[in-house]
Short mmCIF file of N, CA, C and O in Angstrom, two decimals:
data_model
loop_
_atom_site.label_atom_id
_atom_site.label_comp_id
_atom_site.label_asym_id
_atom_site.label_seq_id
_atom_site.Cartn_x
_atom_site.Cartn_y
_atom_site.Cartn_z
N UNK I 1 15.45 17.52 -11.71
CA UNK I 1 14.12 16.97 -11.81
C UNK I 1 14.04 15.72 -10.94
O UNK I 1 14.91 14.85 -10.81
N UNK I 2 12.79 15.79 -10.33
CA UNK I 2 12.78 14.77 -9.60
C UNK I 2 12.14 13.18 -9.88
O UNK I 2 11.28 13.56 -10.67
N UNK I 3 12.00 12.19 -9.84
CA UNK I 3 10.96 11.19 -10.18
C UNK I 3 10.16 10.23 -9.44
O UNK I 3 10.53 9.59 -8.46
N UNK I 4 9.20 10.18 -9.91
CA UNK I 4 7.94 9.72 -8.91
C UNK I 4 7.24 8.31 -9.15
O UNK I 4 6.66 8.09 -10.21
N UNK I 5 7.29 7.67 -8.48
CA UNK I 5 6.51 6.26 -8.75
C UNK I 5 5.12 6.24 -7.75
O UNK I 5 5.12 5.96 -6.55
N UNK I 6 3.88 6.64 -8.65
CA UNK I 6 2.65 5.63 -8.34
C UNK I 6 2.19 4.66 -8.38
O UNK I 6 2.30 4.07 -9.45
N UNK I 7 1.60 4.13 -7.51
CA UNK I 7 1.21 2.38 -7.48
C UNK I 7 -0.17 2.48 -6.64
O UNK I 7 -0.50 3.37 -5.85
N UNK I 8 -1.02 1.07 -7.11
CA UNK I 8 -2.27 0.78 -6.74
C UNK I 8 -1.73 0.32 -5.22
O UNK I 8 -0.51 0.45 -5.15
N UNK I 9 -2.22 -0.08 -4.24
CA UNK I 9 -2.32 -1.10 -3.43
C UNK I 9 -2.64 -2.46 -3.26
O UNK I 9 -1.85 -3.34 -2.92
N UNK I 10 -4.01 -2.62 -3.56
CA UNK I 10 -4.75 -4.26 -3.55
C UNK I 10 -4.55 -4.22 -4.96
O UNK I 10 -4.88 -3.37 -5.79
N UNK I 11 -3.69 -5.70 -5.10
CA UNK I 11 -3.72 -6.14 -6.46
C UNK I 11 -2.60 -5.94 -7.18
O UNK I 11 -2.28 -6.69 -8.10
N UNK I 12 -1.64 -4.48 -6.67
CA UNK I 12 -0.62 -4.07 -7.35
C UNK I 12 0.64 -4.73 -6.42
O UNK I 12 1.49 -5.54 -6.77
N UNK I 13 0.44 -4.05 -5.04
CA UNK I 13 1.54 -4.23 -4.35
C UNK I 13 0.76 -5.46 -3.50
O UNK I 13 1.29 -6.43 -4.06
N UNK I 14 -0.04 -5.97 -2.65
CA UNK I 14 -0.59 -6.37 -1.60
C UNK I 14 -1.76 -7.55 -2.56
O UNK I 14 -2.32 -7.32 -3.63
N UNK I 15 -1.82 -8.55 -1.87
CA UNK I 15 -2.76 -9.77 -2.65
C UNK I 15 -4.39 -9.10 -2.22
O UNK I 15 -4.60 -8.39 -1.24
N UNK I 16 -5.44 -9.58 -3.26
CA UNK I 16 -6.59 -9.05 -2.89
C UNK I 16 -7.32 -10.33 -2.71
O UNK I 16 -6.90 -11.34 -3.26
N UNK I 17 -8.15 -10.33 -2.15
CA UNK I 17 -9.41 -11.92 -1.81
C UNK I 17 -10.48 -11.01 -2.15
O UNK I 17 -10.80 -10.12 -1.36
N UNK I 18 -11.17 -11.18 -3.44
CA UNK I 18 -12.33 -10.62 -3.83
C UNK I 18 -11.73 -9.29 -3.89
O UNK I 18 -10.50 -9.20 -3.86
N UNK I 19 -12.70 -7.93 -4.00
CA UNK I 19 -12.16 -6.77 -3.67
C UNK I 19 -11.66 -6.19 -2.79
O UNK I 19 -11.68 -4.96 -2.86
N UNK I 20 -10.99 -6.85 -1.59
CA UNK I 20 -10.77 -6.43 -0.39
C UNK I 20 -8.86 -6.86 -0.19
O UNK I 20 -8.51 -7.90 -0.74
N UNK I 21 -8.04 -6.24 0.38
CA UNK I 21 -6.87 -6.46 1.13
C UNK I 21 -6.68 -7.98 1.75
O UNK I 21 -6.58 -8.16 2.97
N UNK I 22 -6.65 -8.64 1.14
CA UNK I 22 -6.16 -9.72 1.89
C UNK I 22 -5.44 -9.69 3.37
O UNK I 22 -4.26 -9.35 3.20
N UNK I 23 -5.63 -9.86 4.32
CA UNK I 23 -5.10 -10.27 5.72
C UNK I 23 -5.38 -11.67 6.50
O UNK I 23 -6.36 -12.29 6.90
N UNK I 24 -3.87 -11.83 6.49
CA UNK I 24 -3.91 -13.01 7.49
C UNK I 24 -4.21 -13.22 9.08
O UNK I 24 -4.00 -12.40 9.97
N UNK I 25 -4.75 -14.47 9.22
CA UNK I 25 -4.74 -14.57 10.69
C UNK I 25 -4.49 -13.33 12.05
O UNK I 25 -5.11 -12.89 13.01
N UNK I 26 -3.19 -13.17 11.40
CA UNK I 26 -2.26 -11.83 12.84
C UNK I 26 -2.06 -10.05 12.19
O UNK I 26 -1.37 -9.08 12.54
N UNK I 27 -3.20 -10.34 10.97
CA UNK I 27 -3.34 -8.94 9.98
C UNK I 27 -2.38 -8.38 9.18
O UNK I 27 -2.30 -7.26 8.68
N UNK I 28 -1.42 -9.69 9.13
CA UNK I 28 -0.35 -9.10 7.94
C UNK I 28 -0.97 -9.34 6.52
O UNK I 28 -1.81 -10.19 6.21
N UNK I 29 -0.51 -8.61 5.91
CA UNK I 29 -0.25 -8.66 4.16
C UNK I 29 0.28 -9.19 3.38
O UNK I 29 1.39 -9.54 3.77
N UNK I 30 0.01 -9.54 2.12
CA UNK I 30 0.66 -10.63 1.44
C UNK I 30 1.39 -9.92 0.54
O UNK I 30 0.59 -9.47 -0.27
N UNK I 31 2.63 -9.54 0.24
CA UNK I 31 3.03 -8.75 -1.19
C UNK I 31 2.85 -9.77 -2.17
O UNK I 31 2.72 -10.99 -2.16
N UNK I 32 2.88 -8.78 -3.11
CA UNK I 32 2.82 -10.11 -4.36
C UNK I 32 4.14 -10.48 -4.70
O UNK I 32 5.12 -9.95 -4.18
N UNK I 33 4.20 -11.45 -5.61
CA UNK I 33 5.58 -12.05 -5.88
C UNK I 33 6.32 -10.65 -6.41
O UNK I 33 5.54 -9.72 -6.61
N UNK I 34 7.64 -10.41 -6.66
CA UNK I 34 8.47 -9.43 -6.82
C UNK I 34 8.23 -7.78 -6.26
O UNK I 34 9.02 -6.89 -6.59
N UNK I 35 7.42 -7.59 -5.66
CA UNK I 35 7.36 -6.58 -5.18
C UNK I 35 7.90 -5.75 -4.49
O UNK I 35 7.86 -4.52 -4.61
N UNK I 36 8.87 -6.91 -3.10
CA UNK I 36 9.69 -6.51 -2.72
C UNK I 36 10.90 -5.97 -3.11
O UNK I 36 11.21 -4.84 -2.74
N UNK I 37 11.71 -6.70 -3.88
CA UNK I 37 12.43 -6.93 -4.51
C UNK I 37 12.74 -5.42 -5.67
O UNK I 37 13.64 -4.58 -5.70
N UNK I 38 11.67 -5.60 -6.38
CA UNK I 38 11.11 -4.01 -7.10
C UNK I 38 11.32 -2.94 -6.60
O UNK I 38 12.12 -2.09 -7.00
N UNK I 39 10.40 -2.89 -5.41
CA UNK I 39 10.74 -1.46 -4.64
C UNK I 39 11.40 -0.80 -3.73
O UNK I 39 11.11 0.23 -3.13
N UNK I 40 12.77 -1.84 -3.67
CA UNK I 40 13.92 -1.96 -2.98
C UNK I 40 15.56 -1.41 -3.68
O UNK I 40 16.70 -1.18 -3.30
N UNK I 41 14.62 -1.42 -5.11
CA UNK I 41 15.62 -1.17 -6.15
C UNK I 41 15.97 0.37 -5.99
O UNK I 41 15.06 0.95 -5.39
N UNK I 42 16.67 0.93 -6.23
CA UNK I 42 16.94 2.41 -6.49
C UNK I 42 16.18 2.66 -7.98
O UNK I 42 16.09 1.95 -8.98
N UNK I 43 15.77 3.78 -7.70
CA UNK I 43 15.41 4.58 -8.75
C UNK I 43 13.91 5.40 -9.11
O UNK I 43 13.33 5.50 -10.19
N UNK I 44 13.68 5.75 -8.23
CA UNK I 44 12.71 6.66 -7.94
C UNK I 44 13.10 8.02 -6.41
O UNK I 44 13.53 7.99 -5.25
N UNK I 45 12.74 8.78 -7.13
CA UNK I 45 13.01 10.13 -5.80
C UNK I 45 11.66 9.73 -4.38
O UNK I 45 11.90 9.69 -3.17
N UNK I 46 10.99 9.61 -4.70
CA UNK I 46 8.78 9.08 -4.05
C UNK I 46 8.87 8.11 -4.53
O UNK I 46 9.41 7.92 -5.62
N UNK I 47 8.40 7.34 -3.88
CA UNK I 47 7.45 5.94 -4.26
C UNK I 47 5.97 6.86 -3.26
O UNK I 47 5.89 7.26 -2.09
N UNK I 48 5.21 6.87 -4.19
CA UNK I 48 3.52 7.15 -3.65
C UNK I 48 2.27 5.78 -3.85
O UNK I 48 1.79 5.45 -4.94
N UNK I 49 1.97 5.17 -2.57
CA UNK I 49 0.79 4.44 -2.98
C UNK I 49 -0.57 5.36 -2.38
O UNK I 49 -0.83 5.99 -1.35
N UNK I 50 -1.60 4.85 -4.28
CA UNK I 50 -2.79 5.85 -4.22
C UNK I 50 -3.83 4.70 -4.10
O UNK I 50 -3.83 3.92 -5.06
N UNK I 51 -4.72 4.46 -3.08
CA UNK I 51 -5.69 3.15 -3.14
C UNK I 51 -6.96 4.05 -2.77
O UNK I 51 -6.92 5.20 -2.33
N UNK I 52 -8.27 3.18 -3.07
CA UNK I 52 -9.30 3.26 -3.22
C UNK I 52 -10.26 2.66 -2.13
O UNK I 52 -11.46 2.40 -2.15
N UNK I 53 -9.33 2.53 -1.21
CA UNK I 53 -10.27 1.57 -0.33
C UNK I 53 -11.87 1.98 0.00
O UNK I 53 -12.19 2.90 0.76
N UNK I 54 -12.51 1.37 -0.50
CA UNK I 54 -13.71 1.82 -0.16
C UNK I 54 -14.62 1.77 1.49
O UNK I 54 -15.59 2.42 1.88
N UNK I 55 -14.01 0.98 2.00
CA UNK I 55 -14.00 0.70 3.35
C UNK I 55 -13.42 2.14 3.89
O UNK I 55 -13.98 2.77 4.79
N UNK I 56 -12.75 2.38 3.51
CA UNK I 56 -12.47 4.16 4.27
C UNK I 56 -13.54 5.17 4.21
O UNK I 56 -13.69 5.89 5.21
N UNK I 57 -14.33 5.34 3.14
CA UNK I 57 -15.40 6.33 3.19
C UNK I 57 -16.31 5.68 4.15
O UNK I 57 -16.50 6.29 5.19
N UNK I 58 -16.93 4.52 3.99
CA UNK I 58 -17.91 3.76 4.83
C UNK I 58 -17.18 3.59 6.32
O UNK I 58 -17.86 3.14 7.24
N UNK I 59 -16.14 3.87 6.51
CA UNK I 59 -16.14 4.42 7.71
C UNK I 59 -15.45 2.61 8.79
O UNK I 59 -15.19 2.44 9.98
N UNK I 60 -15.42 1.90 7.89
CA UNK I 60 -15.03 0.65 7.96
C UNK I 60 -13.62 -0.14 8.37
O UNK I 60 -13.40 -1.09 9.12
N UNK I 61 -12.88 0.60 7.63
CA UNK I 61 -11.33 0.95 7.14
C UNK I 61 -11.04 2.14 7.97
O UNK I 61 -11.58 3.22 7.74
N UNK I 62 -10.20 1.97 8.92
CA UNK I 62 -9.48 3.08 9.38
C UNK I 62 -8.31 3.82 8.82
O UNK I 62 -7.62 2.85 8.52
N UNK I 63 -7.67 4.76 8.50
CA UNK I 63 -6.56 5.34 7.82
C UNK I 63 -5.44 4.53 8.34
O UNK I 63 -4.52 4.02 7.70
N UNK I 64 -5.74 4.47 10.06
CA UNK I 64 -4.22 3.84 10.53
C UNK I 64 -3.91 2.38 10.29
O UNK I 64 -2.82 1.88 10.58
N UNK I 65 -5.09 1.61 9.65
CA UNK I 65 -4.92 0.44 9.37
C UNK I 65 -4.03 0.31 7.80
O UNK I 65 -3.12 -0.47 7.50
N UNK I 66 -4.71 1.42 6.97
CA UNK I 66 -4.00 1.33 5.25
C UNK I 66 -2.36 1.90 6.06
O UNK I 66 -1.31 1.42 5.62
N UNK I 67 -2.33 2.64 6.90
CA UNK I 67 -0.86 2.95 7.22
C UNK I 67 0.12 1.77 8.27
O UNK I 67 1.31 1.73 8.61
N UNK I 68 -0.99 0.97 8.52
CA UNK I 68 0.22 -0.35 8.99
C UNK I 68 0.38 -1.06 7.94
O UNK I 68 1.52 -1.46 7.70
N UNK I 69 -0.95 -1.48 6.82
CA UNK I 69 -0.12 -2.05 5.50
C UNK I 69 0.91 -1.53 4.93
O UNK I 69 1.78 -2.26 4.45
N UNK I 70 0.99 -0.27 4.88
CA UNK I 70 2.57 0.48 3.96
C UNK I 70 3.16 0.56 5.16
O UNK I 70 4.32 0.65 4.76
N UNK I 71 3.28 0.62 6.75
CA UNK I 71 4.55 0.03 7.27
C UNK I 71 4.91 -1.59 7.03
O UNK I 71 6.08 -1.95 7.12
N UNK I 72 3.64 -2.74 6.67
CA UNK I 72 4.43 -3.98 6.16
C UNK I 72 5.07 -3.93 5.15
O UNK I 72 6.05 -4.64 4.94
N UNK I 73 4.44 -2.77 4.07
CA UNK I 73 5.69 -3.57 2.85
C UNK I 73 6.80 -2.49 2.88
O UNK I 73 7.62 -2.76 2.00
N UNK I 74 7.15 -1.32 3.59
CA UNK I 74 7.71 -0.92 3.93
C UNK I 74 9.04 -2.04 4.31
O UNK I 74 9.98 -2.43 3.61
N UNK I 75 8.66 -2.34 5.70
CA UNK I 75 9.86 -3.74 6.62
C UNK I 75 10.09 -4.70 5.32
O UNK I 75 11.25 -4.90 4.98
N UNK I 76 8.78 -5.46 4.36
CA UNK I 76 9.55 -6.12 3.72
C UNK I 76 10.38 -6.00 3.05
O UNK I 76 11.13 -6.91 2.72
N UNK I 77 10.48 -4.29 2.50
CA UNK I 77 11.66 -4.02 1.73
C UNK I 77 12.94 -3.52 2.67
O UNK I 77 14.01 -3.04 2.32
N UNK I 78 12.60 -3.72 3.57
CA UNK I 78 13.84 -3.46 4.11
C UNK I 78 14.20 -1.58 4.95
O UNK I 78 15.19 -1.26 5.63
N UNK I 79 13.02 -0.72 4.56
CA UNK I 79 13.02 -0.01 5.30
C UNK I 79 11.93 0.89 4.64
O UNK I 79 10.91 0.38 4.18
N UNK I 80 12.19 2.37 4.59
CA UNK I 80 11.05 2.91 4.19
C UNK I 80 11.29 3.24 2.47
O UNK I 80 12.28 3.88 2.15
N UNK I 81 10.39 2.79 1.49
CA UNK I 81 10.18 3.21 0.07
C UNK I 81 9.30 3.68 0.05
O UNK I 81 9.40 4.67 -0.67
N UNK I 82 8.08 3.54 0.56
CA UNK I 82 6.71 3.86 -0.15
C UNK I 82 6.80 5.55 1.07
O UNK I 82 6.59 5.63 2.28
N UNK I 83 7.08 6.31 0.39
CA UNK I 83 6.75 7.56 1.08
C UNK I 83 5.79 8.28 1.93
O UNK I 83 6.00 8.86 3.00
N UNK I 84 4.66 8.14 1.23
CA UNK I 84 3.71 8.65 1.01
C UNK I 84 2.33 7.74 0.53
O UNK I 84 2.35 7.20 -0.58
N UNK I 85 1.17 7.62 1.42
CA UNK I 85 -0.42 7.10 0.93
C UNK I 85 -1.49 8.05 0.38
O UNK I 85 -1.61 9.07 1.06
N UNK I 86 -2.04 8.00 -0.34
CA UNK I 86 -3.32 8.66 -0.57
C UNK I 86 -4.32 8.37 -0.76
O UNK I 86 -4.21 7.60 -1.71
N UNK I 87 -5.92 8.48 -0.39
CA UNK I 87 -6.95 7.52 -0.76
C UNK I 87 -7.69 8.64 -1.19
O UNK I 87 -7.48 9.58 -0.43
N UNK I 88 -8.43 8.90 -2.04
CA UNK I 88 -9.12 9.82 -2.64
C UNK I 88 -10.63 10.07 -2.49
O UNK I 88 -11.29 11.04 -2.87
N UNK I 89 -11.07 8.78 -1.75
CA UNK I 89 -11.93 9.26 -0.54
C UNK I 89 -12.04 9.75 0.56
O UNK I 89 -13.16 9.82 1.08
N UNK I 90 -10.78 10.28 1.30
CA UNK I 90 -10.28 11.14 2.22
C UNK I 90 -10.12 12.71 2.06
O UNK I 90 -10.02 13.52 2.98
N UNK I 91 -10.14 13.12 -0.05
CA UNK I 91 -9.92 14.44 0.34
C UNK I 91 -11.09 14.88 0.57
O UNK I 91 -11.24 16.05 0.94
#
């Protein structure tokens, strides 16, 4: 059997400013405190982040942008955990 970890994005893994993704100055991401640390740990087969960006249906939010945030917290952990994105205004 295998095991699976889901997680939010804004708010869970990544800081939010109002309802939106926080980005700095040069468009990085803020993890939140222990996050890294967390999902660096062994013990999940998937790590899956499922977000809502609403900026993706409105056409606002590009896919390849939510996929350079999960390559940042990706590097901050040190390589690849988060497997897999899904936004559920995409299917």
């Amino acid at each position: 059997m295998r095991s699976a970890l889901f997680l939010d994005l804004g708010g869970t893994l990544v800081r939010l400013e109002g309802d939106q993704i926080h980005e700095d100055g040069a468009g990085r991401v803020h993890l939140l405190p222990g996050v890294a640390a967390r999902l660096a740990s062994p013990g999940y087969d998937v790590v899956l982040v499922v977000t809502n960006q609403a900026g993706l249906e409105r056409g606002t939010l590009t896919p390849e942008r939510v996929r350079g945030w999960i390559d940042q917290i990706n590097a901050a952990c040190g390589g690849v955990v988060v497997d897999h994105w899904a936004a559920p205004t995409l299917a």
